[in-house]
């Protein structure tokens, strides 16, 4: 085999592997939240699968001065509970289009529940789009994948 044919095969293999890595990225893992209004890094959220459905919980609060925050605006059993460890997405279903949708996207700072949708950014698989819906209004945040060594 000539050197040019061997080089072509290596280039093809490397491109294929890079494509596979990009294609195989998933919404599951840890994500750093950034407030879309003020740019403040807020927390690390873990998105995981349970019973075939997407779930998410707060694993660490990063915002300075709010590390031990409690859900003061929450009602019921969540009232005054620690935000760290709190479940914020329940039973989101994959819709076959790369998106997960559900009826419980919970914002503990506001004490409010929204319908929600999450999907990977088309241009960067290390960015997650998280959209909350209230009636016909919506708000979208971009979360950033936590790369762990």
PDB file of C-alpha atoms in Angstrom:
ATOM      1  CA  UNK A   1       0.000   0.000   0.000  1.00  0.00           C
ATOM      2  CA  UNK A   2       1.362   3.424  -0.902  1.00  0.00           C
ATOM      3  CA  UNK A   3       1.991   6.107   1.675  1.00  0.00           C
ATOM      4  CA  UNK A   4      -0.731   8.320   0.193  1.00  0.00           C
ATOM      5  CA  UNK A   5      -3.332   5.535   0.424  1.00  0.00           C
ATOM      6  CA  UNK A   6      -2.305   4.816   4.012  1.00  0.00           C
ATOM      7  CA  UNK A   7      -2.516   8.530   4.884  1.00  0.00           C
ATOM      8  CA  UNK A   8      -5.966   8.746   3.282  1.00  0.00           C
ATOM      9  CA  UNK A   9      -7.191   5.810   5.339  1.00  0.00           C
ATOM     10  CA  UNK A  10      -5.843   7.374   8.561  1.00  0.00           C
ATOM     11  CA  UNK A  11      -7.512  10.700   7.738  1.00  0.00           C
ATOM     12  CA  UNK A  12     -10.791   8.917   7.043  1.00  0.00           C
ATOM     13  CA  UNK A  13     -10.515   6.954  10.303  1.00  0.00           C
ATOM     14  CA  UNK A  14      -9.770  10.080  12.354  1.00  0.00           C
ATOM     15  CA  UNK A  15     -12.698  11.979  10.770  1.00  0.00           C
ATOM     16  CA  UNK A  16     -14.990   9.024  11.429  1.00  0.00           C
ATOM     17  CA  UNK A  17     -13.924   8.820  15.088  1.00  0.00           C
ATOM     18  CA  UNK A  18     -14.396  12.574  15.581  1.00  0.00           C
ATOM     19  CA  UNK A  19     -17.853  12.327  14.009  1.00  0.00           C
ATOM     20  CA  UNK A  20     -18.722   9.401  16.293  1.00  0.00           C
ATOM     21  CA  UNK A  21     -17.631  11.310  19.410  1.00  0.00           C
ATOM     22  CA  UNK A  22     -19.714  14.333  18.418  1.00  0.00           C
ATOM     23  CA  UNK A  23     -22.699  12.203  17.435  1.00  0.00           C
ATOM     24  CA  UNK A  24     -22.632  10.189  20.661  1.00  0.00           C
ATOM     25  CA  UNK A  25     -22.787  13.180  23.020  1.00  0.00           C
ATOM     26  CA  UNK A  26     -25.717  13.052  25.368  1.00  0.00           C
ATOM     27  CA  UNK A  27     -27.736  15.341  27.609  1.00  0.00           C
ATOM     28  CA  UNK A  28     -26.876  13.108  30.577  1.00  0.00           C
ATOM     29  CA  UNK A  29     -24.122  14.184  32.946  1.00  0.00           C
ATOM     30  CA  UNK A  30     -23.270  17.264  34.972  1.00  0.00           C
ATOM     31  CA  UNK A  31     -24.017  20.773  33.756  1.00  0.00           C
ATOM     32  CA  UNK A  32     -23.049  24.208  35.038  1.00  0.00           C
ATOM     33  CA  UNK A  33     -26.004  26.598  34.995  1.00  0.00           C
ATOM     34  CA  UNK A  34     -25.567  30.224  33.990  1.00  0.00           C
ATOM     35  CA  UNK A  35     -28.311  32.790  34.524  1.00  0.00           C
ATOM     36  CA  UNK A  36     -29.278  34.078  31.074  1.00  0.00           C
ATOM     37  CA  UNK A  37     -30.183  37.507  32.500  1.00  0.00           C
ATOM     38  CA  UNK A  38     -27.031  38.409  34.437  1.00  0.00           C
ATOM     39  CA  UNK A  39     -24.407  35.799  33.421  1.00  0.00           C
ATOM     40  CA  UNK A  40     -23.888  34.555  37.000  1.00  0.00           C
ATOM     41  CA  UNK A  41     -22.825  30.924  37.332  1.00  0.00           C
ATOM     42  CA  UNK A  42     -25.414  29.415  39.666  1.00  0.00           C
ATOM     43  CA  UNK A  43     -25.085  25.674  40.228  1.00  0.00           C
ATOM     44  CA  UNK A  44     -24.097  22.261  38.968  1.00  0.00           C
ATOM     45  CA  UNK A  45     -27.025  20.088  37.918  1.00  0.00           C
ATOM     46  CA  UNK A  46     -26.810  16.356  37.327  1.00  0.00           C
ATOM     47  CA  UNK A  47     -29.052  15.000  34.591  1.00  0.00           C
ATOM     48  CA  UNK A  48     -29.584  11.263  34.806  1.00  0.00           C
ATOM     49  CA  UNK A  49     -31.884   8.529  33.568  1.00  0.00           C
ATOM     50  CA  UNK A  50     -34.236   6.699  35.906  1.00  0.00           C
ATOM     51  CA  UNK A  51     -36.887   4.238  34.701  1.00  0.00           C
ATOM     52  CA  UNK A  52     -36.060   5.291  31.129  1.00  0.00           C
ATOM     53  CA  UNK A  53     -36.919   8.950  31.803  1.00  0.00           C
ATOM     54  CA  UNK A  54     -34.755  12.032  32.266  1.00  0.00           C
ATOM     55  CA  UNK A  55     -34.411  13.389  35.802  1.00  0.00           C
ATOM     56  CA  UNK A  56     -32.252  16.218  37.179  1.00  0.00           C
ATOM     57  CA  UNK A  57     -31.135  17.419  40.577  1.00  0.00           C
ATOM     58  CA  UNK A  58     -28.987  20.200  42.028  1.00  0.00           C
ATOM     59  CA  UNK A  59     -25.675  18.697  43.146  1.00  0.00           C
ATOM     60  CA  UNK A  60     -23.802  21.873  44.084  1.00  0.00           C
ATOM     61  CA  UNK A  61     -24.593  25.561  44.445  1.00  0.00           C
ATOM     62  CA  UNK A  62     -21.790  27.692  43.012  1.00  0.00           C
ATOM     63  CA  UNK A  63     -23.141  31.207  43.453  1.00  0.00           C
ATOM     64  CA  UNK A  64     -21.173  32.992  46.132  1.00  0.00           C
ATOM     65  CA  UNK A  65     -23.159  33.567  49.308  1.00  0.00           C
ATOM     66  CA  UNK A  66     -25.935  31.134  48.347  1.00  0.00           C
ATOM     67  CA  UNK A  67     -24.139  27.843  49.016  1.00  0.00           C
ATOM     68  CA  UNK A  68     -26.555  26.795  51.786  1.00  0.00           C
ATOM     69  CA  UNK A  69     -29.735  28.260  50.291  1.00  0.00           C
ATOM     70  CA  UNK A  70     -33.126  26.917  51.205  1.00  0.00           C
ATOM     71  CA  UNK A  71     -36.282  27.003  49.142  1.00  0.00           C
ATOM     72  CA  UNK A  72     -38.008  29.877  50.939  1.00  0.00           C
ATOM     73  CA  UNK A  73     -40.437  30.542  48.057  1.00  0.00           C
ATOM     74  CA  UNK A  74     -41.490  26.899  47.799  1.00  0.00           C
ATOM     75  CA  UNK A  75     -44.799  25.520  49.017  1.00  0.00           C
ATOM     76  CA  UNK A  76     -45.676  22.242  50.694  1.00  0.00           C
ATOM     77  CA  UNK A  77     -43.019  19.667  51.495  1.00  0.00           C
ATOM     78  CA  UNK A  78     -40.298  21.659  49.684  1.00  0.00           C
ATOM     79  CA  UNK A  79     -40.816  24.773  51.846  1.00  0.00           C
ATOM     80  CA  UNK A  80     -37.501  25.757  53.501  1.00  0.00           C
ATOM     81  CA  UNK A  81     -35.746  22.589  52.263  1.00  0.00           C
ATOM     82  CA  UNK A  82     -32.101  22.795  51.079  1.00  0.00           C
ATOM     83  CA  UNK A  83     -31.840  23.536  47.363  1.00  0.00           C
ATOM     84  CA  UNK A  84     -28.677  21.447  47.086  1.00  0.00           C
ATOM     85  CA  UNK A  85     -29.875  17.902  46.431  1.00  0.00           C
ATOM     86  CA  UNK A  86     -33.323  19.059  45.239  1.00  0.00           C
ATOM     87  CA  UNK A  87     -34.851  17.404  42.178  1.00  0.00           C
ATOM     88  CA  UNK A  88     -35.667  20.013  39.526  1.00  0.00           C
ATOM     89  CA  UNK A  89     -36.713  17.883  36.519  1.00  0.00           C
ATOM     90  CA  UNK A  90     -39.040  14.902  36.703  1.00  0.00           C
ATOM     91  CA  UNK A  91     -39.838  12.306  34.074  1.00  0.00           C
ATOM     92  CA  UNK A  92     -38.871  14.125  30.883  1.00  0.00           C
ATOM     93  CA  UNK A  93     -39.471  11.917  27.833  1.00  0.00           C
ATOM     94  CA  UNK A  94     -37.336  11.707  24.697  1.00  0.00           C
ATOM     95  CA  UNK A  95     -39.347  12.787  21.664  1.00  0.00           C
ATOM     96  CA  UNK A  96     -37.153  11.103  19.025  1.00  0.00           C
ATOM     97  CA  UNK A  97     -35.889  14.473  17.729  1.00  0.00           C
ATOM     98  CA  UNK A  98     -33.015  14.876  20.187  1.00  0.00           C
ATOM     99  CA  UNK A  99     -35.216  16.678  22.715  1.00  0.00           C
ATOM    100  CA  UNK A 100     -36.581  15.715  26.108  1.00  0.00           C
ATOM    101  CA  UNK A 101     -39.878  17.238  27.230  1.00  0.00           C
ATOM    102  CA  UNK A 102     -41.689  17.204  30.541  1.00  0.00           C
ATOM    103  CA  UNK A 103     -44.217  18.912  32.770  1.00  0.00           C
ATOM    104  CA  UNK A 104     -42.001  19.549  35.789  1.00  0.00           C
ATOM    105  CA  UNK A 105     -39.056  21.900  35.362  1.00  0.00           C
ATOM    106  CA  UNK A 106     -38.782  23.400  38.835  1.00  0.00           C
ATOM    107  CA  UNK A 107     -37.068  26.702  39.649  1.00  0.00           C
ATOM    108  CA  UNK A 108     -36.360  26.707  43.402  1.00  0.00           C
ATOM    109  CA  UNK A 109     -35.347  30.386  43.399  1.00  0.00           C
ATOM    110  CA  UNK A 110     -38.827  31.357  42.243  1.00  0.00           C
ATOM    111  CA  UNK A 111     -40.632  28.395  43.782  1.00  0.00           C
ATOM    112  CA  UNK A 112     -42.312  27.818  40.414  1.00  0.00           C
ATOM    113  CA  UNK A 113     -42.880  24.832  38.155  1.00  0.00           C
ATOM    114  CA  UNK A 114     -42.832  25.064  34.361  1.00  0.00           C
ATOM    115  CA  UNK A 115     -43.264  22.733  31.426  1.00  0.00           C
ATOM    116  CA  UNK A 116     -39.819  22.196  29.958  1.00  0.00           C
ATOM    117  CA  UNK A 117     -37.682  21.036  27.107  1.00  0.00           C
ATOM    118  CA  UNK A 118     -33.936  20.260  26.945  1.00  0.00           C
ATOM    119  CA  UNK A 119     -31.682  19.561  23.972  1.00  0.00           C
ATOM    120  CA  UNK A 120     -28.023  19.749  22.995  1.00  0.00           C
ATOM    121  CA  UNK A 121     -26.893  22.859  21.164  1.00  0.00           C
ATOM    122  CA  UNK A 122     -26.538  21.977  17.472  1.00  0.00           C
ATOM    123  CA  UNK A 123     -23.222  23.829  17.196  1.00  0.00           C
ATOM    124  CA  UNK A 124     -21.630  22.647  20.444  1.00  0.00           C
ATOM    125  CA  UNK A 125     -22.545  19.382  22.191  1.00  0.00           C
ATOM    126  CA  UNK A 126     -21.033  20.732  25.402  1.00  0.00           C
ATOM    127  CA  UNK A 127     -23.840  23.282  25.664  1.00  0.00           C
ATOM    128  CA  UNK A 128     -27.334  22.300  26.736  1.00  0.00           C
ATOM    129  CA  UNK A 129     -30.414  24.361  25.960  1.00  0.00           C
ATOM    130  CA  UNK A 130     -32.982  24.361  28.764  1.00  0.00           C
ATOM    131  CA  UNK A 131     -36.325  25.994  28.020  1.00  0.00           C
ATOM    132  CA  UNK A 132     -39.139  26.599  30.485  1.00  0.00           C
ATOM    133  CA  UNK A 133     -42.707  27.341  29.354  1.00  0.00           C
ATOM    134  CA  UNK A 134     -45.397  29.246  31.220  1.00  0.00           C
ATOM    135  CA  UNK A 135     -48.541  29.434  29.088  1.00  0.00           C
ATOM    136  CA  UNK A 136     -47.357  30.801  25.709  1.00  0.00           C
ATOM    137  CA  UNK A 137     -44.215  32.460  27.121  1.00  0.00           C
ATOM    138  CA  UNK A 138     -40.836  30.757  27.318  1.00  0.00           C
ATOM    139  CA  UNK A 139     -37.305  31.401  28.548  1.00  0.00           C
ATOM    140  CA  UNK A 140     -34.196  29.505  27.444  1.00  0.00           C
ATOM    141  CA  UNK A 141     -30.905  29.137  29.284  1.00  0.00           C
ATOM    142  CA  UNK A 142     -27.664  27.648  28.025  1.00  0.00           C
ATOM    143  CA  UNK A 143     -25.930  25.294  30.448  1.00  0.00           C
ATOM    144  CA  UNK A 144     -22.327  24.158  30.045  1.00  0.00           C
ATOM    145  CA  UNK A 145     -21.093  20.587  30.348  1.00  0.00           C
ATOM    146  CA  UNK A 146     -18.867  19.927  33.349  1.00  0.00           C
ATOM    147  CA  UNK A 147     -15.801  18.152  32.016  1.00  0.00           C
ATOM    148  CA  UNK A 148     -14.469  15.885  34.749  1.00  0.00           C
ATOM    149  CA  UNK A 149     -11.001  14.378  34.644  1.00  0.00           C
TER     150      UNK A 149
END
